[in-house]
Short mmCIF file of C-alpha atoms and ligand atoms in Angstrom, two decimals:
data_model
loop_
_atom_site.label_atom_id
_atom_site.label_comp_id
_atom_site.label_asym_id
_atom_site.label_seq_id
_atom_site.Cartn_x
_atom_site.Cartn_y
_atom_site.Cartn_z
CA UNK A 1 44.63 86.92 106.00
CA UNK A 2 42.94 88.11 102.64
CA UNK A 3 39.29 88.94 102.96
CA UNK A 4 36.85 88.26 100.84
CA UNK A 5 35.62 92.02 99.56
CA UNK A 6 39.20 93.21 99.38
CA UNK A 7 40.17 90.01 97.07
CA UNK A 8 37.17 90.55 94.96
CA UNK A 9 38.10 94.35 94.93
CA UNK A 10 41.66 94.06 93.79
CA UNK A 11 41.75 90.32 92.05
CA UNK A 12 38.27 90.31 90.78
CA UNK A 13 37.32 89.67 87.23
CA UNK A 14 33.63 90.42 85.77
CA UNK A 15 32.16 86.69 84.59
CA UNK A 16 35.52 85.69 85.39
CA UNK A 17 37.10 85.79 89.01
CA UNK A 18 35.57 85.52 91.84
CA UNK A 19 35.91 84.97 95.74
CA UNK A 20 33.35 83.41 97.81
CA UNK A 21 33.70 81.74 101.04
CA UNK A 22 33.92 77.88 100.63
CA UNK A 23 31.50 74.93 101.86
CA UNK A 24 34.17 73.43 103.05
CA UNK A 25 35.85 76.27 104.83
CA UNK A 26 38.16 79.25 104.10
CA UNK A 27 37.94 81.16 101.09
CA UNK A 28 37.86 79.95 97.34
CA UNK A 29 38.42 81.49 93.91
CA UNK A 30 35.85 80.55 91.14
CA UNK A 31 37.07 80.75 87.41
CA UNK A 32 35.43 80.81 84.84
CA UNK A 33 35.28 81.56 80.81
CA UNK A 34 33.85 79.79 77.87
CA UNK A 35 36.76 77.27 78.22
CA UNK A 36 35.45 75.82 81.65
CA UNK A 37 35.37 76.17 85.69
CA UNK A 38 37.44 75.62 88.38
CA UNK A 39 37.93 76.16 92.04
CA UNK A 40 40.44 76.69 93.60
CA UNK A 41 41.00 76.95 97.81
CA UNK A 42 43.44 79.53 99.42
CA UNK A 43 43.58 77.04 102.18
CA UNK A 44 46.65 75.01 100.20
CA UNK A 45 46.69 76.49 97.26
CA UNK A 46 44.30 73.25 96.10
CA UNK A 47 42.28 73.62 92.70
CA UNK A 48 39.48 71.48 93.54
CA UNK A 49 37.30 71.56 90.76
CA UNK A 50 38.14 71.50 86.91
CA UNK A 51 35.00 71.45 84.85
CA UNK A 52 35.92 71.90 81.01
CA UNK A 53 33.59 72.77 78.14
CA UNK A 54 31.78 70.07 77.18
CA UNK A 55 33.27 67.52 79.54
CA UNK A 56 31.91 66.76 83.66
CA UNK A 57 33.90 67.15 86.89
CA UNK A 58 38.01 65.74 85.82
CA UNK A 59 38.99 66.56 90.02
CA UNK A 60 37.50 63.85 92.69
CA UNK A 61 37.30 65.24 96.12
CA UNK A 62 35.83 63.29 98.91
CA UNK A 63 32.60 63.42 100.72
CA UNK A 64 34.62 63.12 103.73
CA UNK A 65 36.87 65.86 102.96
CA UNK A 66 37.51 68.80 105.58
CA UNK A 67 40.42 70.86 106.46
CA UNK A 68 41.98 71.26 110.28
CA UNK A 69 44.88 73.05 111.29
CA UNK A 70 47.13 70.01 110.36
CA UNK A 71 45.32 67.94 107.75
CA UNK A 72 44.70 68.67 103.83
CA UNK A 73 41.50 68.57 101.76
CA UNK A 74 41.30 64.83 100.68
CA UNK A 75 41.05 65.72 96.55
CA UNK A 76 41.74 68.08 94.07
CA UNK A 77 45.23 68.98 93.07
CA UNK A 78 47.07 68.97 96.77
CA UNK A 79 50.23 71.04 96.61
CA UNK A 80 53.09 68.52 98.36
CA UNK A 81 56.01 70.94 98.94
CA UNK A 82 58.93 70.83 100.02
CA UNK A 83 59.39 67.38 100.51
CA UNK A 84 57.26 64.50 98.98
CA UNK A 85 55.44 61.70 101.58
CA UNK A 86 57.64 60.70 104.92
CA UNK A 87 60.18 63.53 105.49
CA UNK A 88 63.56 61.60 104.54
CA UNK A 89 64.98 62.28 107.61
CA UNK A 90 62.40 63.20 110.29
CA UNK A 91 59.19 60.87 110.17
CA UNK A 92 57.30 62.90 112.88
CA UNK A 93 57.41 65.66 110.42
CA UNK A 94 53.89 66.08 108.40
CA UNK A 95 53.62 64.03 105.56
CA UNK A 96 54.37 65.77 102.02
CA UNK A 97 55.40 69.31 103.83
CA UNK A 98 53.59 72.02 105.13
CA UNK A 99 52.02 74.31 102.39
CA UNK A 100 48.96 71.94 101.88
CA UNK A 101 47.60 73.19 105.56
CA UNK A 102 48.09 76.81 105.06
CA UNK A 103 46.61 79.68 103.50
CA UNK A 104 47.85 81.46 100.43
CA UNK A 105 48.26 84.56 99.33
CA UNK A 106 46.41 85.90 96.20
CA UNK A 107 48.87 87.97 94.09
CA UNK A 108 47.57 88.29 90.64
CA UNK A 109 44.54 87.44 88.09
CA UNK A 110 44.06 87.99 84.63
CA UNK A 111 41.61 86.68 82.27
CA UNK A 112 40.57 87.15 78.61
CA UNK A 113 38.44 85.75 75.62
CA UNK A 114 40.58 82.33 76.22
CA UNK A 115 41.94 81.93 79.87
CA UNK A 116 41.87 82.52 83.35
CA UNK A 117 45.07 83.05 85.41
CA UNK A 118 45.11 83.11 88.98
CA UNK A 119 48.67 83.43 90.66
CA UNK A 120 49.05 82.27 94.46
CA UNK A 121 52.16 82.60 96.67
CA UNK A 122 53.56 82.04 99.84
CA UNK A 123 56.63 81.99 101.69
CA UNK A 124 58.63 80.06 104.22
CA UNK A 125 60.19 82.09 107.43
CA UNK A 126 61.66 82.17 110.54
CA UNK A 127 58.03 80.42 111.98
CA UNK A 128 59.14 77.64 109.77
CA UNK A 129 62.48 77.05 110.99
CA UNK A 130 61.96 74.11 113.28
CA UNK A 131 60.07 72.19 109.49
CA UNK A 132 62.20 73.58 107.47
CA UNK A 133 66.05 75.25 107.76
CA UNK A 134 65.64 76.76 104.46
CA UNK A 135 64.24 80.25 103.16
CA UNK A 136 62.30 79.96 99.74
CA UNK A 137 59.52 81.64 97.77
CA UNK A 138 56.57 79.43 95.87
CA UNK A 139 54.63 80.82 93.41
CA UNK A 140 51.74 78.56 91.58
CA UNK A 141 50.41 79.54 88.33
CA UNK A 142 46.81 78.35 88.05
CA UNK A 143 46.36 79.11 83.98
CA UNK A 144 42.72 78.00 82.69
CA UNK A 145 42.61 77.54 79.12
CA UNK A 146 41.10 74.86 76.75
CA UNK A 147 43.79 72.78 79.07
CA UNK A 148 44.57 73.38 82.62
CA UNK A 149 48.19 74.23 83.13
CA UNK A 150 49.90 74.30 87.12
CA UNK A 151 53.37 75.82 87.69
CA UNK A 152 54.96 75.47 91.10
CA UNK A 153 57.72 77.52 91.03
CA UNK A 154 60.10 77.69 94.03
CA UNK A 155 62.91 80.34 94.50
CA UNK A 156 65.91 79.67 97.28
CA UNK A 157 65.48 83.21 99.08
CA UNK A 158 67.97 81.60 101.92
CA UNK A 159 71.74 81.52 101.83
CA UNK A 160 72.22 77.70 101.64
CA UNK A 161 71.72 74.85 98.83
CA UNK A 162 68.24 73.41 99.35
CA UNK A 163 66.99 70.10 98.24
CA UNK A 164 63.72 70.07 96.73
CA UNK A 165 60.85 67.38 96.37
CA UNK A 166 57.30 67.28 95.39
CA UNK A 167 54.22 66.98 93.74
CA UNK A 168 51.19 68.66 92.49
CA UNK A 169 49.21 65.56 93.59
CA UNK A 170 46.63 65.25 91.07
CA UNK A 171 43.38 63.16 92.10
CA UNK A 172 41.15 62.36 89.25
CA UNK A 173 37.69 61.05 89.59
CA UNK A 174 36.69 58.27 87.32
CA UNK A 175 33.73 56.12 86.72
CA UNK A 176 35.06 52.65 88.09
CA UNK A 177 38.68 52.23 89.00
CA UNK A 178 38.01 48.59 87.56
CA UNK A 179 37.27 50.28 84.46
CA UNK A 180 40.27 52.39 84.05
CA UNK A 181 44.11 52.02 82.86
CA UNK A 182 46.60 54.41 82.76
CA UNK A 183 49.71 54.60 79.61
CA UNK A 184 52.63 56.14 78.99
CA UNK A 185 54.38 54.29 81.80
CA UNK A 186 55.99 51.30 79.68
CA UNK A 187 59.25 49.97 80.07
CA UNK A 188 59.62 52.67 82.95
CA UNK A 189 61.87 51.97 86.20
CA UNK A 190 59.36 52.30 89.18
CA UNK A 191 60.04 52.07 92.90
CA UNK A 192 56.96 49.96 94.28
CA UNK A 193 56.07 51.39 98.06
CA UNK A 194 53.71 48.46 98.82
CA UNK A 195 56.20 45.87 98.35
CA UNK A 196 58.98 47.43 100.50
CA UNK A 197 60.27 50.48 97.31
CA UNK A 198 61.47 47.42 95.69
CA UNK A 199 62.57 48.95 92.27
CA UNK A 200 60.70 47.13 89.10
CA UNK A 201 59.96 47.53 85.52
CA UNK A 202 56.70 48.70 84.04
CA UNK A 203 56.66 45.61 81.55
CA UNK A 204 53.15 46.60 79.99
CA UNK A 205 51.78 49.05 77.63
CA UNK A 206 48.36 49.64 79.86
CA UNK A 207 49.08 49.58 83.34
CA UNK A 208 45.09 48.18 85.03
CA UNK A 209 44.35 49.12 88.67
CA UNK A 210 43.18 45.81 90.65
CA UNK A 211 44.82 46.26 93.87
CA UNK A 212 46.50 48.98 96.27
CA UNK A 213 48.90 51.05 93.85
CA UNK A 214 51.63 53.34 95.19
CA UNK A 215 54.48 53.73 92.68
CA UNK A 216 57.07 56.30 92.06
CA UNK A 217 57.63 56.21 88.23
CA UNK A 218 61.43 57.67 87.26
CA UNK A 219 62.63 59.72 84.85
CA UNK A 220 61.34 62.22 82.07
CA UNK A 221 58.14 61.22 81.69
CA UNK A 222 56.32 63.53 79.23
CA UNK A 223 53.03 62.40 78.78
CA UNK A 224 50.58 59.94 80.28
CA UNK A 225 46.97 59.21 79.70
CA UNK A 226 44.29 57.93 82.30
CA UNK A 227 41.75 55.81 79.97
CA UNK A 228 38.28 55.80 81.44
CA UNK A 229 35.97 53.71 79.66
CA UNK A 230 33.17 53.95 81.91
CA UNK A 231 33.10 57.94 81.77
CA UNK A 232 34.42 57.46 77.78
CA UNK A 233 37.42 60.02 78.30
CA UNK A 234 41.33 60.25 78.59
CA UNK A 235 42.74 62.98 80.88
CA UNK A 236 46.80 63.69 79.62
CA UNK A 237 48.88 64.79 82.00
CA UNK A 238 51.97 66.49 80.29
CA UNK A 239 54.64 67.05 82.30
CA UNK A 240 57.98 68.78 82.81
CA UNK A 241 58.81 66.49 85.42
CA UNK A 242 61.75 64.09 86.68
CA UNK A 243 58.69 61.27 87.86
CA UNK A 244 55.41 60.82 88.49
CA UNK A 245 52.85 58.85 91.33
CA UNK A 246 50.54 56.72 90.70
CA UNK A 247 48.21 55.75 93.62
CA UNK A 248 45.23 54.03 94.47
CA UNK A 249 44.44 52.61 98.23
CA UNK A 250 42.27 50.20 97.62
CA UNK A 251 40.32 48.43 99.88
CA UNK A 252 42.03 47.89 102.83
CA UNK A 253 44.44 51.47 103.11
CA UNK A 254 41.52 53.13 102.35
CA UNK A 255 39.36 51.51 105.45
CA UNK A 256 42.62 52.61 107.28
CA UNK A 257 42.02 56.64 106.39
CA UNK A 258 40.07 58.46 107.87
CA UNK A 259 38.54 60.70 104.80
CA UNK A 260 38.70 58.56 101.95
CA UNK A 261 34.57 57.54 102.74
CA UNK A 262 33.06 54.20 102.08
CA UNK A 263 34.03 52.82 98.21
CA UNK A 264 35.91 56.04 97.64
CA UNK A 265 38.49 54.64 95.98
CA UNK A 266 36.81 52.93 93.09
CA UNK A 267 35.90 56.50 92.05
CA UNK A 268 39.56 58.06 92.13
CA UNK A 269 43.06 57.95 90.91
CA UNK A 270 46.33 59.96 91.64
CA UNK A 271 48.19 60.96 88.86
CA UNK A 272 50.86 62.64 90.15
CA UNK A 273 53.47 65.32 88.88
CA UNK A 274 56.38 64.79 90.88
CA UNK A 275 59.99 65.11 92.10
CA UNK A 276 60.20 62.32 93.94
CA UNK A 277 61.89 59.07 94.87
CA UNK A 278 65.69 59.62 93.28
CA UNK A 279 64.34 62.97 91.06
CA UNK A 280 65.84 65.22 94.12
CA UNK A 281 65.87 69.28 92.39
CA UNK A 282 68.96 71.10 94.47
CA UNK A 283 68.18 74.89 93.97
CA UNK A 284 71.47 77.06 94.55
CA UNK A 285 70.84 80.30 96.58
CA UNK A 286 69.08 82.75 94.28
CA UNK A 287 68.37 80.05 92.02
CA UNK A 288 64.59 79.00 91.06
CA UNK A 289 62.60 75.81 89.73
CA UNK A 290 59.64 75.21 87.78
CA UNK A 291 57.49 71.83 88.33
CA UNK A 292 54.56 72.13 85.44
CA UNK A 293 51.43 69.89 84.65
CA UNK A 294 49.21 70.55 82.08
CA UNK A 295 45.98 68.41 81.77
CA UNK A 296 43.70 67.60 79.00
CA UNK A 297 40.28 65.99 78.46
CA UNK A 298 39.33 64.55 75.39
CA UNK A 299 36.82 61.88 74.54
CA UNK A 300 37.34 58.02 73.95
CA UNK A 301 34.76 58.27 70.85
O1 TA6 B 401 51.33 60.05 96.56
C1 TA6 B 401 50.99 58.86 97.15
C2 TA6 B 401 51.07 59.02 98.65
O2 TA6 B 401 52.36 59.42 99.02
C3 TA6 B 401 50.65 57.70 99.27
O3 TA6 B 401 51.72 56.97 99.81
C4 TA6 B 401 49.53 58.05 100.22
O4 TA6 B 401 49.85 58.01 101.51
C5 TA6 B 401 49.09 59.40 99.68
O5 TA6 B 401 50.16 60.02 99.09
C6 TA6 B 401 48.26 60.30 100.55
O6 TA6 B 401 48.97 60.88 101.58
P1 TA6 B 401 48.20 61.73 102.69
O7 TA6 B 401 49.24 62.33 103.55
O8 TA6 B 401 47.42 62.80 101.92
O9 TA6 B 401 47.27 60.80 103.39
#
């Protein structure tokens, strides 16, 4: 495990990198630079925090949130990897992987007049076998400009074909879920997970949140916009990406979790970058993959 002086010694920036332990346990890397702030835990690899210039907080993170051994921090950008929600096979395995419960490794920084890069890794072994049958590298690429820009890349270290899905799991905090719709969705195929992955058709420009939302949108999907009119922005989330999540749990999921807090999810919404659903990424030994996001924050007027 990294400690804190040695990580400040070796990855430290003046104004611009820092490492601090975290209120919510484990250690955390602050950025910062005339284009914004952000936080980011070790324990996941999980930005938390994204506070651009001139904008507030973009990243929702609940009161409730706290990390164990087995359970993620309930916000931020969780890092699902290497296999999305319910392993296909194995249901007793955790949900979306194992890298969002462990501690990363800190293995570059860099910053300048206009960003801040912070580069975190980890590896699967032999400890992993009984998960995971597959040997792989993941690097993530935390780059901190006027837009906030995650690469998860994965390398197949191992000898066999792996199959790859996941998500950087984007949860955004907004003003009033009942104020909020999301485009750049329309006319997509989407398998619906609250009415038994029945596959349907996005048949409106503005998709509204009024009820439990858990969707698996396919295909290249480039671009979509959350529209918040009570906090009178639009976060874009540009994408390299075979599909994208979009999830709210409502009332009565959300009663059903244990972290999500009272009303919690009238302040939030995932907007997911994804492989997921039929978007399965097979990585040849040797061979590597790049999942990107980029997000942006403008204002409505
Ligand atoms: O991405 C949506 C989803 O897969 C939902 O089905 C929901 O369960 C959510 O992720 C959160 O999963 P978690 O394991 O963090 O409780």
């Amino acid at each position: 495990m990294q400690e804190i002086a040695a990580l400040n010694r070796t990855f430290g920036r003046p104004a611009a990198v820092t490492f601090a332990a975290h209120p919510l346990g484990g250690i955390a890397a602050h950025l910062s630079s005339h284009a914004g702030r952000a936080t980011v835990a070790l324990y996941g690899g999980q930005v938390l925090s994204w506070e651009p210039a001139r904008h507030s907080e973009t990243l929702w993170i609940s009161p409730r949130a706290k990390p164990t051994a087995d359970t993620a921090l309930r916000g931020g950008i969780p890092v699902c990897w290497p296999w999305f929600a319910v392993h296909p096979d194995d249901p007793s395995k955790p949900m979306h992987g194992f890298v969002r419960t462990r501690t990363w490794d800190v293995v570059a920084s860099e910053a300048d007049d206009n960003a801040v890069k912070l580069q975190l890794a980890t590896r699967t072994g032999p400890e992993d076998a009984a998960l995971w049958p597959h040997s792989a590298e993941v690097a993530l690429d935390i780059d901190m400009g006027r837009e906030l820009t995650l690469t998860l890349t994965t390398r197949n270290t191992g000898a066999a074909t792996l199959p790859l899905t996941q998500a950087l799991h984007s949860y955004f905090r907004v003003a009033d879920i009942e104020r909020v719709h999301v485009e750049g969705l329309h006319g997509r195929t989407y398998i619906d997970k609250v009415d038994g992955n029945s596959r349907k058709i996005q048949d409106s420009v503005r998709l509204d949140i009024d009820r439990e939302v858990d969707r698996i949108y396919q295909g290249d999907i480039a671009r979509i916009a959350l529209v918040d009119a009570g906090l009178g922005r639009r976060i874009e989330v540009a994408s390299n990406s075979g599909s994208a999540v979009v999830w709210n749990p409502w009332t009565d999921r959300s009663a059903r979790m244990a972290d999500i807090g009272p009303g919690g999810y009238r302040t939030m919404l995932c907007i997911e970058t994804a492989n997921a659903g039929d978007d399965i990424v097979t990585l040849a030994p040797g061979s590597a993959y790049t999942l990107r996001a980029s997000f942006n924050v403008g204002k409505l007027f």
